[in-house]
Tab-separated table of C-alpha atoms and ligand atoms in Angstrom:
chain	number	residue	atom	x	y	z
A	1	UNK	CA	-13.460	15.183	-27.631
A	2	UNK	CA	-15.481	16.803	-25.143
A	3	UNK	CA	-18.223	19.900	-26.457
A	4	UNK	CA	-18.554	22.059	-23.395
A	5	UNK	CA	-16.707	25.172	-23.621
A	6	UNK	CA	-12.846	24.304	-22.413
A	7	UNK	CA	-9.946	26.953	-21.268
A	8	UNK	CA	-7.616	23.615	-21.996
A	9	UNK	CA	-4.685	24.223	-24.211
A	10	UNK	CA	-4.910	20.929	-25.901
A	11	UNK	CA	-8.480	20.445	-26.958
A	12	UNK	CA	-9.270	20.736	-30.179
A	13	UNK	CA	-11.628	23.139	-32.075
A	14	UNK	CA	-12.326	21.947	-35.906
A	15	UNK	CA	-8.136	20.669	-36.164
A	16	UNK	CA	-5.980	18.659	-34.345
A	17	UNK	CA	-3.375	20.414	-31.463
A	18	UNK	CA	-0.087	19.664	-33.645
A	19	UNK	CA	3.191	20.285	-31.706
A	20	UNK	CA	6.431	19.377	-34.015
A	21	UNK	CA	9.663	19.584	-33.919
A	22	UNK	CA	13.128	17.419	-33.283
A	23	UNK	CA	13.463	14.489	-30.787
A	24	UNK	CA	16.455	16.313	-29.368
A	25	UNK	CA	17.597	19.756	-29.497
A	26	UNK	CA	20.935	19.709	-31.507
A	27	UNK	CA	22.768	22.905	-31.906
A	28	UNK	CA	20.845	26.315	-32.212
A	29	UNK	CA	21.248	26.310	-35.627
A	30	UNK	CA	19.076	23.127	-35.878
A	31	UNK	CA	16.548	24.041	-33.685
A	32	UNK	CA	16.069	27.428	-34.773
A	33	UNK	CA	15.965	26.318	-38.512
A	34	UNK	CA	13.479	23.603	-38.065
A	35	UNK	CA	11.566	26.215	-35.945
A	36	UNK	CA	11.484	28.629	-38.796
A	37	UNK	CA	10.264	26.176	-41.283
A	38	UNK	CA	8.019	25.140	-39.006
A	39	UNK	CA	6.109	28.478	-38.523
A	40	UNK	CA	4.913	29.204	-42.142
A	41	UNK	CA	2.873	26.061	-41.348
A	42	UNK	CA	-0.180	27.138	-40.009
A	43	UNK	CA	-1.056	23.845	-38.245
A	44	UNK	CA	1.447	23.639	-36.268
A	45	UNK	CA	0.305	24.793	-32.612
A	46	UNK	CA	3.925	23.994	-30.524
A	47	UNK	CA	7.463	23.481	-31.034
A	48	UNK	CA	8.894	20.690	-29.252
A	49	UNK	CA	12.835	19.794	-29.038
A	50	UNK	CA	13.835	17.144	-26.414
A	51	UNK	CA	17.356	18.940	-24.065
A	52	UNK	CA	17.166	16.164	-21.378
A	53	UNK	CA	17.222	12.937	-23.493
A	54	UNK	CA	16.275	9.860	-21.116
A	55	UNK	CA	18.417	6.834	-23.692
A	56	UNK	CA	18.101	3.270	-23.167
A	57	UNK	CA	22.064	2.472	-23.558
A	58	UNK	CA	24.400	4.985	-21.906
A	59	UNK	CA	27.270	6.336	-24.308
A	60	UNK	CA	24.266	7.907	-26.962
A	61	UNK	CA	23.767	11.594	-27.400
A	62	UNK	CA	21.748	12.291	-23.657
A	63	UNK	CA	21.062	15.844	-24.621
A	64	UNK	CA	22.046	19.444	-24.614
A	65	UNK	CA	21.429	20.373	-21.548
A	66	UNK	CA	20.126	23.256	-19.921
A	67	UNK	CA	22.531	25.372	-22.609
A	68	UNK	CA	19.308	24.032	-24.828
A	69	UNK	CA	16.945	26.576	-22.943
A	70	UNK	CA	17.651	29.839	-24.229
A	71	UNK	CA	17.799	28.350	-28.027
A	72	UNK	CA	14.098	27.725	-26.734
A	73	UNK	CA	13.689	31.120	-25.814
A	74	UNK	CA	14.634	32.368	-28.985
A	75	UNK	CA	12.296	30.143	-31.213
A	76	UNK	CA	9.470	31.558	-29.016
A	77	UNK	CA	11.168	35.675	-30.019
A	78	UNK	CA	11.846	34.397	-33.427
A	79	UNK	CA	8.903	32.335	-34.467
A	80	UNK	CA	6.270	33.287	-31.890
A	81	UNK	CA	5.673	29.826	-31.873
A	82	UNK	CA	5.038	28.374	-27.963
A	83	UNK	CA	7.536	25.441	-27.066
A	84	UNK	CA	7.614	22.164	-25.238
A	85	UNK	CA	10.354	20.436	-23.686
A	86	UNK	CA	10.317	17.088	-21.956
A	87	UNK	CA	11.115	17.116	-17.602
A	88	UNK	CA	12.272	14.387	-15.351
A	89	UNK	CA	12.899	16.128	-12.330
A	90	UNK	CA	11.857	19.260	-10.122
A	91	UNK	CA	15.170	20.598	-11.177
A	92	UNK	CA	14.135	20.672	-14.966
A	93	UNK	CA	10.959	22.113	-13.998
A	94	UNK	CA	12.471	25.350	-12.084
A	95	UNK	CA	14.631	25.440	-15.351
A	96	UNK	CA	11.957	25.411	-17.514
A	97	UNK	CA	9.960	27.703	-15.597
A	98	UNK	CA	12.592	30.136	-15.703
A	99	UNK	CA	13.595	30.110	-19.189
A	100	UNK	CA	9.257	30.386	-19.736
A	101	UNK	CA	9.036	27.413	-21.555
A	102	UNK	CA	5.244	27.074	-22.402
A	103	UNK	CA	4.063	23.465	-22.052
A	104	UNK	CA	5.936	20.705	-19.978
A	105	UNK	CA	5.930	17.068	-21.169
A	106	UNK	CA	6.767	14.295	-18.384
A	107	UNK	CA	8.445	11.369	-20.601
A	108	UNK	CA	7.370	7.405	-20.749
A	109	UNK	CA	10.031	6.261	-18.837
A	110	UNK	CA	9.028	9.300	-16.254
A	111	UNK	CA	5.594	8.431	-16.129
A	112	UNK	CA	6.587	4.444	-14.774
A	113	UNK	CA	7.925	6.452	-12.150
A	114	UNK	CA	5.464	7.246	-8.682
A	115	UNK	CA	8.218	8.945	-6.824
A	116	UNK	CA	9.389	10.942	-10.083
A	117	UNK	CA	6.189	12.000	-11.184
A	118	UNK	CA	5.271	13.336	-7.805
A	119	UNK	CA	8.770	14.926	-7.528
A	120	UNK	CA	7.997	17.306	-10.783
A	121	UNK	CA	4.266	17.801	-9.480
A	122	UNK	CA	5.157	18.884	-6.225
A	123	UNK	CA	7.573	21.390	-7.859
A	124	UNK	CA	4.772	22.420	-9.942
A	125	UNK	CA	2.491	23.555	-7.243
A	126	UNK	CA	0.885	26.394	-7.106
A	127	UNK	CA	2.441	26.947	-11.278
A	128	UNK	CA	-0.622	26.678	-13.783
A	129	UNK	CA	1.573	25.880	-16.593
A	130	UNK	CA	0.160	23.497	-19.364
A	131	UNK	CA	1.169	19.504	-18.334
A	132	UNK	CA	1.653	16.688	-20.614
A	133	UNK	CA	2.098	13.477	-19.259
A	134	UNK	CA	3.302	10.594	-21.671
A	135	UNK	CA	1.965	7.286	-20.802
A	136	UNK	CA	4.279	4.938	-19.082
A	137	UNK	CA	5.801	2.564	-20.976
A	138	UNK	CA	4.410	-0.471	-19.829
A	139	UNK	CA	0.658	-1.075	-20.585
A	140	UNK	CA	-0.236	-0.109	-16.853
A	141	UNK	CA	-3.969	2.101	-17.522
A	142	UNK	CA	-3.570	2.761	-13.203
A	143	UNK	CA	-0.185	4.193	-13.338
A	144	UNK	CA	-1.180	6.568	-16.154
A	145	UNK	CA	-4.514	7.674	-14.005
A	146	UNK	CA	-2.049	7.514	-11.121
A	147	UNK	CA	0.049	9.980	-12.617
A	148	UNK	CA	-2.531	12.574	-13.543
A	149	UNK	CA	-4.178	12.502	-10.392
A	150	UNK	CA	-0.583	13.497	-8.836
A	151	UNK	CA	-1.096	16.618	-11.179
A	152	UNK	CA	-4.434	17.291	-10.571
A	153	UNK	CA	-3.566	17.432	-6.399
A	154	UNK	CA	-0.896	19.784	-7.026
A	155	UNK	CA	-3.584	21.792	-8.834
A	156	UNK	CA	-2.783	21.741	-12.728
A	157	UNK	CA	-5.639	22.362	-14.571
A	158	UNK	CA	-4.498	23.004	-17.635
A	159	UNK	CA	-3.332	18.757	-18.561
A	160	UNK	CA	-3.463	16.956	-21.074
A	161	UNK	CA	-1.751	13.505	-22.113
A	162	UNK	CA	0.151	11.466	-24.911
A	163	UNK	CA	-0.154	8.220	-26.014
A	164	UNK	CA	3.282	7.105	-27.194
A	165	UNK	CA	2.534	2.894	-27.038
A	166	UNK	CA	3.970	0.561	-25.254
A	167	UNK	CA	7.069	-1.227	-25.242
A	168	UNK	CA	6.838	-5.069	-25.893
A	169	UNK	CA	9.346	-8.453	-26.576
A	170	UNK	CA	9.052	-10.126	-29.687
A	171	UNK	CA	8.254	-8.778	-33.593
A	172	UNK	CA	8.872	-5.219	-33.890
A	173	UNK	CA	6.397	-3.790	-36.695
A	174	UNK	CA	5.708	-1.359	-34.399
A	175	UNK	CA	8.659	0.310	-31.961
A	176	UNK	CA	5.953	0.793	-29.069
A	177	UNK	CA	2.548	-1.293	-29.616
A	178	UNK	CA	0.043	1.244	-30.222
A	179	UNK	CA	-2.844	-0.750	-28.060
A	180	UNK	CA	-5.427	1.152	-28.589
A	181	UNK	CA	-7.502	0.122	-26.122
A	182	UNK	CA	-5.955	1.397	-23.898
A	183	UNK	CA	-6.009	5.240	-25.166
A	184	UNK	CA	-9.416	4.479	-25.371
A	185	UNK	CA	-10.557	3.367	-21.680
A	186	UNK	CA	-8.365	6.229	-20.632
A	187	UNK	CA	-10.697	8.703	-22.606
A	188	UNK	CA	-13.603	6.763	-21.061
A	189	UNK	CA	-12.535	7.365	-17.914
A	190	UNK	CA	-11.273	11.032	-18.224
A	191	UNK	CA	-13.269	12.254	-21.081
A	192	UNK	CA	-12.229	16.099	-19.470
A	193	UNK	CA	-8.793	15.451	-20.258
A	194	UNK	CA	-7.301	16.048	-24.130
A	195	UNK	CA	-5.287	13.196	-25.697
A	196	UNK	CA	-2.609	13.876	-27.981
A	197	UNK	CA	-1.205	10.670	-29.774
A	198	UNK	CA	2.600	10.528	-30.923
A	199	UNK	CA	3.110	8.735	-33.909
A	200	UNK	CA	6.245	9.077	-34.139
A	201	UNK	CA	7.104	7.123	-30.261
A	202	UNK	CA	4.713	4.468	-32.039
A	203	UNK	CA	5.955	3.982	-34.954
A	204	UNK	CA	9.968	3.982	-35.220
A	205	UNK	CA	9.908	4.627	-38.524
A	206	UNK	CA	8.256	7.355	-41.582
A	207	UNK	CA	6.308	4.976	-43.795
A	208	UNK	CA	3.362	3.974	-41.591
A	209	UNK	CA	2.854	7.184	-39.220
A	210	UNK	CA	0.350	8.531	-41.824
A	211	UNK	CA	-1.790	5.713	-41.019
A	212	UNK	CA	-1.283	5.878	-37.097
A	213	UNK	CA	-2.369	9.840	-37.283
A	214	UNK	CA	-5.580	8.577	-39.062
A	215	UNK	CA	-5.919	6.037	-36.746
A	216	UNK	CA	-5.600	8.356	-33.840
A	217	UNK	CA	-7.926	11.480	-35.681
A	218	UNK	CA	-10.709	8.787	-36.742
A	219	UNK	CA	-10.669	7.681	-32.543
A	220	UNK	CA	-11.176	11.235	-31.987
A	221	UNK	CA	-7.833	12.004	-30.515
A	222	UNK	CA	-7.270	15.758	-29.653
A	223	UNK	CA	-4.243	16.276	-31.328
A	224	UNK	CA	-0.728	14.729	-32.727
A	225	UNK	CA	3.180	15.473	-31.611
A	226	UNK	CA	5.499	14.594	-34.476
A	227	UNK	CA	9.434	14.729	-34.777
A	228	UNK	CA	10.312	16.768	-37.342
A	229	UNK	CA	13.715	17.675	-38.462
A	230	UNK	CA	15.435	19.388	-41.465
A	231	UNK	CA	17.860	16.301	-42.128
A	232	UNK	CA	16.313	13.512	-40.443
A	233	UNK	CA	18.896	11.420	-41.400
A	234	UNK	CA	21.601	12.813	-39.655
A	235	UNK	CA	19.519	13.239	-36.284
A	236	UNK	CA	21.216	12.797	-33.353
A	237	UNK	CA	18.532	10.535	-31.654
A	238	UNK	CA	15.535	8.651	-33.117
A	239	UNK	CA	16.850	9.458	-36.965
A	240	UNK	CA	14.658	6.537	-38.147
A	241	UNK	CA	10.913	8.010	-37.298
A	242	UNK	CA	11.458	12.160	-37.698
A	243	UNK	CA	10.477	13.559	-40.919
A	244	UNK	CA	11.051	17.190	-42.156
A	245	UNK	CA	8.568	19.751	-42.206
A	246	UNK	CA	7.612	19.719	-46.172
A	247	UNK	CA	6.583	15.672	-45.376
A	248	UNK	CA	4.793	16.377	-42.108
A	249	UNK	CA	3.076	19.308	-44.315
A	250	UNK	CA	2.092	17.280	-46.913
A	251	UNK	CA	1.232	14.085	-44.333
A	252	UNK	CA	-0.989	16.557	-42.169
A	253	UNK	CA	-3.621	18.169	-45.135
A	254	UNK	CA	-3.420	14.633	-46.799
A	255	UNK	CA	-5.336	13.312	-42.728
A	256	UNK	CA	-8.809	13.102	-43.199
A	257	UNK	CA	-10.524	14.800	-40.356
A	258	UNK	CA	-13.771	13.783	-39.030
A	259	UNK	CA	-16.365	16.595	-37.669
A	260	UNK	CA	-18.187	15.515	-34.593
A	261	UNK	CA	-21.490	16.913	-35.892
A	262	UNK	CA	-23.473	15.427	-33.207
A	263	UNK	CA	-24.968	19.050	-32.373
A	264	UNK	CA	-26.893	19.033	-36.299
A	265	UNK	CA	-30.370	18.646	-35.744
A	266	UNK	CA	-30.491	16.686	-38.898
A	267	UNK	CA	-27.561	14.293	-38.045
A	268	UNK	CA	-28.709	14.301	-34.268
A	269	UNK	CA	-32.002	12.803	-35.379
A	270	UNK	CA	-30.854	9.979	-38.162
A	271	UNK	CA	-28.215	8.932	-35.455
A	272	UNK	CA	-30.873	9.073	-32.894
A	273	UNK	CA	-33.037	6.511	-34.920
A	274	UNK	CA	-30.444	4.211	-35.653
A	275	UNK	CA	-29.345	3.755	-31.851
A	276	UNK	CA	-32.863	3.325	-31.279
A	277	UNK	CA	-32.510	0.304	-33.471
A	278	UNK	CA	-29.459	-1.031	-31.990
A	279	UNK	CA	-31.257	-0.577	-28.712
A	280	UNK	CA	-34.558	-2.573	-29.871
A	281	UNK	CA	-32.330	-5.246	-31.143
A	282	UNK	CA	-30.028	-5.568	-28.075
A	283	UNK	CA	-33.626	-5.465	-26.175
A	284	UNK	CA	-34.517	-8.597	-27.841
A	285	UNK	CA	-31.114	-10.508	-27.774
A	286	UNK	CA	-31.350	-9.842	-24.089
A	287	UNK	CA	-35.182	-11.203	-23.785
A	288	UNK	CA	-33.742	-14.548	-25.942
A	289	UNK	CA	-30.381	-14.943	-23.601
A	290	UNK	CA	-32.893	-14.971	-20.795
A	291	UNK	CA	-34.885	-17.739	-22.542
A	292	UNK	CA	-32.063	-19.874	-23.412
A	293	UNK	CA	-30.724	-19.597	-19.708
A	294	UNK	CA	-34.119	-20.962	-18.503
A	295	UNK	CA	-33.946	-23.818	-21.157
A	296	UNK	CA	-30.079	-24.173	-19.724
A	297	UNK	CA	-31.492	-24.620	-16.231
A	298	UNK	CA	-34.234	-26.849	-17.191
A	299	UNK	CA	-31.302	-29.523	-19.198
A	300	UNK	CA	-29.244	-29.293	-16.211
A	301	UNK	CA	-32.363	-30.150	-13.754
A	302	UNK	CA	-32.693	-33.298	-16.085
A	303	UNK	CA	-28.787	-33.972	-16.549
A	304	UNK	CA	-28.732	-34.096	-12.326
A	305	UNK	CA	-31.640	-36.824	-12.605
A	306	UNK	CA	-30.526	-38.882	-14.870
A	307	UNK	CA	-26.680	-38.396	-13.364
A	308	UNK	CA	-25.172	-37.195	-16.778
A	309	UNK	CA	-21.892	-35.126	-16.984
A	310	UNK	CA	-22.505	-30.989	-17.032
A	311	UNK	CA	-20.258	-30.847	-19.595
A	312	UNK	CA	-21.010	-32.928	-22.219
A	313	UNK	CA	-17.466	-32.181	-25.250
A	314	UNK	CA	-19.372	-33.944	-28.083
A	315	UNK	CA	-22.926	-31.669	-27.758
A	316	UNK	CA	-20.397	-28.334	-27.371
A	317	UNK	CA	-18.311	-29.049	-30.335
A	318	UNK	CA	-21.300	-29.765	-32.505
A	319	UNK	CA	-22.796	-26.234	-31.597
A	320	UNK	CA	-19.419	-24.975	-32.235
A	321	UNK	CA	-19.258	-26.350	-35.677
A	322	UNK	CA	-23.007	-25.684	-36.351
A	323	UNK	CA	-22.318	-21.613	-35.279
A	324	UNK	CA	-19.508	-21.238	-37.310
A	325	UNK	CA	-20.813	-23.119	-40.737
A	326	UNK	CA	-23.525	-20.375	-39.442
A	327	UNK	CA	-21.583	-17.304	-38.865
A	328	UNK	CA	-19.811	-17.765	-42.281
A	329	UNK	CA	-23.579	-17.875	-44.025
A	330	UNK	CA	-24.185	-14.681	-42.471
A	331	UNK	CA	-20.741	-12.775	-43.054
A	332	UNK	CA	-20.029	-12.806	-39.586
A	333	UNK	CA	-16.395	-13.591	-38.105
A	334	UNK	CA	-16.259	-16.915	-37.020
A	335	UNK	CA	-13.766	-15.683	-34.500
A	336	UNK	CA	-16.364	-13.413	-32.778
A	337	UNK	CA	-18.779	-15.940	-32.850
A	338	UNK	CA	-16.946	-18.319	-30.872
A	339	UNK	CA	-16.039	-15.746	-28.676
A	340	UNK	CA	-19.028	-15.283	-28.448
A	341	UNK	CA	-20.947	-18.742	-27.884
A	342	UNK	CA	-17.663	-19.153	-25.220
A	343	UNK	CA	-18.929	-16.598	-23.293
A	344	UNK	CA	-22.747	-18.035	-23.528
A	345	UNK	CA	-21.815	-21.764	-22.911
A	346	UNK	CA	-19.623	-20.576	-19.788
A	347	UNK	CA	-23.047	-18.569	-18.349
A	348	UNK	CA	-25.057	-21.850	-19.298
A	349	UNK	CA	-22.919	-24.113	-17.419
A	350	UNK	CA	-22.883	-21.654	-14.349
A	351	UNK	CA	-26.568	-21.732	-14.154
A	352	UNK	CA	-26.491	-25.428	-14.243
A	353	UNK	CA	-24.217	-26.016	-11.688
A	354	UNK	CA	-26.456	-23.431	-9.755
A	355	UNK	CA	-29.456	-25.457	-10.112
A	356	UNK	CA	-27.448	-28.343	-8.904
A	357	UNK	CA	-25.850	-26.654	-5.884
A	358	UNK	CA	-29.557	-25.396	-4.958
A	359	UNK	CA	-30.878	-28.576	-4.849
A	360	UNK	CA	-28.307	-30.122	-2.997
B	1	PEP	C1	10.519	12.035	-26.883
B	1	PEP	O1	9.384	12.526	-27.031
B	1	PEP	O2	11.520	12.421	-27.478
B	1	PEP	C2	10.664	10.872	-25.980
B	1	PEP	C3	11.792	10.586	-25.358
B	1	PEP	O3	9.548	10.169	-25.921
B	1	PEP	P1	9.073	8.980	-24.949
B	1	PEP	O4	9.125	9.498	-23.552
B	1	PEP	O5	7.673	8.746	-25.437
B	1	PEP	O6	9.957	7.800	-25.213
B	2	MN	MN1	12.343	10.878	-29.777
């Protein structure tokens, strides 16, 4: 997360941005009773309750509707909790807007969407109202940038955006593959903008999304949505994964957050030393690539000579064997190391077949 002073909604001071609440807005008896459980927990930032429910199959429960928006209204009067409700259209949005729900969340299957996503933005313009945008749910890091430069035109300031994982063929420990890499190059390229990961769009189910909040908190996410609901069981969408407010009370003081104390002078300088060492070493792994390039250059001078192969299988599978008898010695994964030695031998080969093509 980002130091400099922020206005944004979403960014964290010493806890996580928690918004909970059901998938899907039920009756107003549901939502205002998970809502009122919900506030004597002092974590939780935002009440969330899905009315517009974008289902795979047709025939499932596809929401309350816009009937859902005043039951919104009164968990805000009630509770004095803000609230969150997922948009797919401009006509959501001038719902939303009128009703004063808080925050806006654009959905996964929204977010896949170019023409949808700049429908709800260009019915956004000139509204400052907090954004979330989901990622899409296909592994696609461009159409997630994509998205929240469309909100960014339109002049939302105030964004933010969730990483729900993506859907995938093929074993289903997760329901949507958390890769995290992806989260992560998204941070590296927006570091201004807070990520909030959902667990529960992850996970599909209760007994691992302790372990993907800690994931998310020790990658220095910004905050976590969760489905909670008083009888999860009986849910009307995504029963498997919601939990109800005593378990996501006892799940969220059992995380264990990390401070970034990068601004203690103490911690600043023992961190400052050790990077130095990293630095000294990567100095001198660069100086010895360099080397062994030169010494790759020379060999394939001499292979072009003496009219031997570039490639030679039996010499390259004895390193191989030799690094990873190596790597093992030293506790290091023999799968990095012939990553790594791939990636060497590849460069090696290159420069020989440049000292060829210069000669010829
Ligand atoms: C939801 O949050 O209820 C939802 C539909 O999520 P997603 O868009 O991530 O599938
Ligand atoms: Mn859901």
């Amino acid at each position: 997360m980002t130091n400099e002073v922020t206005t944004s909604t979403f960014a964290k001071a010493d806890i996580p941005y928690l918004i909970a609440g059901p998938c899907s807005a039920e009756t107003r008896e549901q939502v205002l009773a998970i809502a009122h459980e919900l506030k004597n927990n002092d974590k939780v930032h935002c009440y969330r309750a899905g009315i517009w429910k974008p289902r795979t199959r047709p025939g499932t429960f596809e929401g309350v509707g816009a009937k859902g928006l005043s039951w919104m209204q009164s968990v805000k009067e009630e509770t004095g909790l803000p609230v969150t409700t997922e948009v797919a259209n401009a006509k959501h949005v001038e719902l939303c807007l009128e009703f004063g729900i808080d925050v806006l969340w654009i959905g996964a299957r929204t977010a896949v969407n170019p023409f949808a996503v700049q429908e709800i933005a260009d019915a956004l313009k000139g509204v400052d109202i907090p954004i979330l945008l989901k990622n899409p749910i296909n592994p696609d890091l461009a159409l997630w940038l994509g998205g929240v430069e469309r909100l960014q035109k339109v002049g939302i300031t105030d964004l933010g955006v969730i990483h729900r994982g993506f859907s995938h063929l093929g074993e289903k420990f997760y329901r949507n593959r958390p890769q995290w890499q992806l989260p992560i190059e998204f941070k590296r390229r927006k570091p201004e903008i807070p990520i909030i990961c959902d667990p529960s769009h992850i996970c599909g189910r209760r007994d691992i999304l302790q372990m993907v909040s800690q994931k998310a908190l020790d990658l220095d996410f910004d905050g976590l949505m969760i489905e909670t609901h008083i009888t999860p069981d009986e849910a009307w969408s995504d029963a498997k994964q919601q939990i109800t407010p005593d378990v996501l009370s006892t799940m969220i003081s059992d995380l264990v957050l990390r401070r970034d104390r990068q601004s203690d002078a103490g911690v600043q300088s023992e961190l400052g030393n050790l990077r130095d060492e990293i630095a000294q070493i990567d100095d001198d792994i660069f100086n010895l690539l360099s080397n062994r390039m030169e010494v790759a250059e020379r060999i394939g001078a001499f292979k072009k000579e003496n009219g031997i192969t570039i490639l030679q299988q039996k010499q390259w599978s004895k390193i191989l064997d030799k690094a990873k008898s190596k790597a093992s010695d030293l506790g290091i994964s023999e799968r990095f190391i012939v990553q790594y030695l791939r990636a060497i031998h590849d460069e090696s080969i290159r420069r020989q077949q440049g000292v060829m093509n210069e000669e010829d």
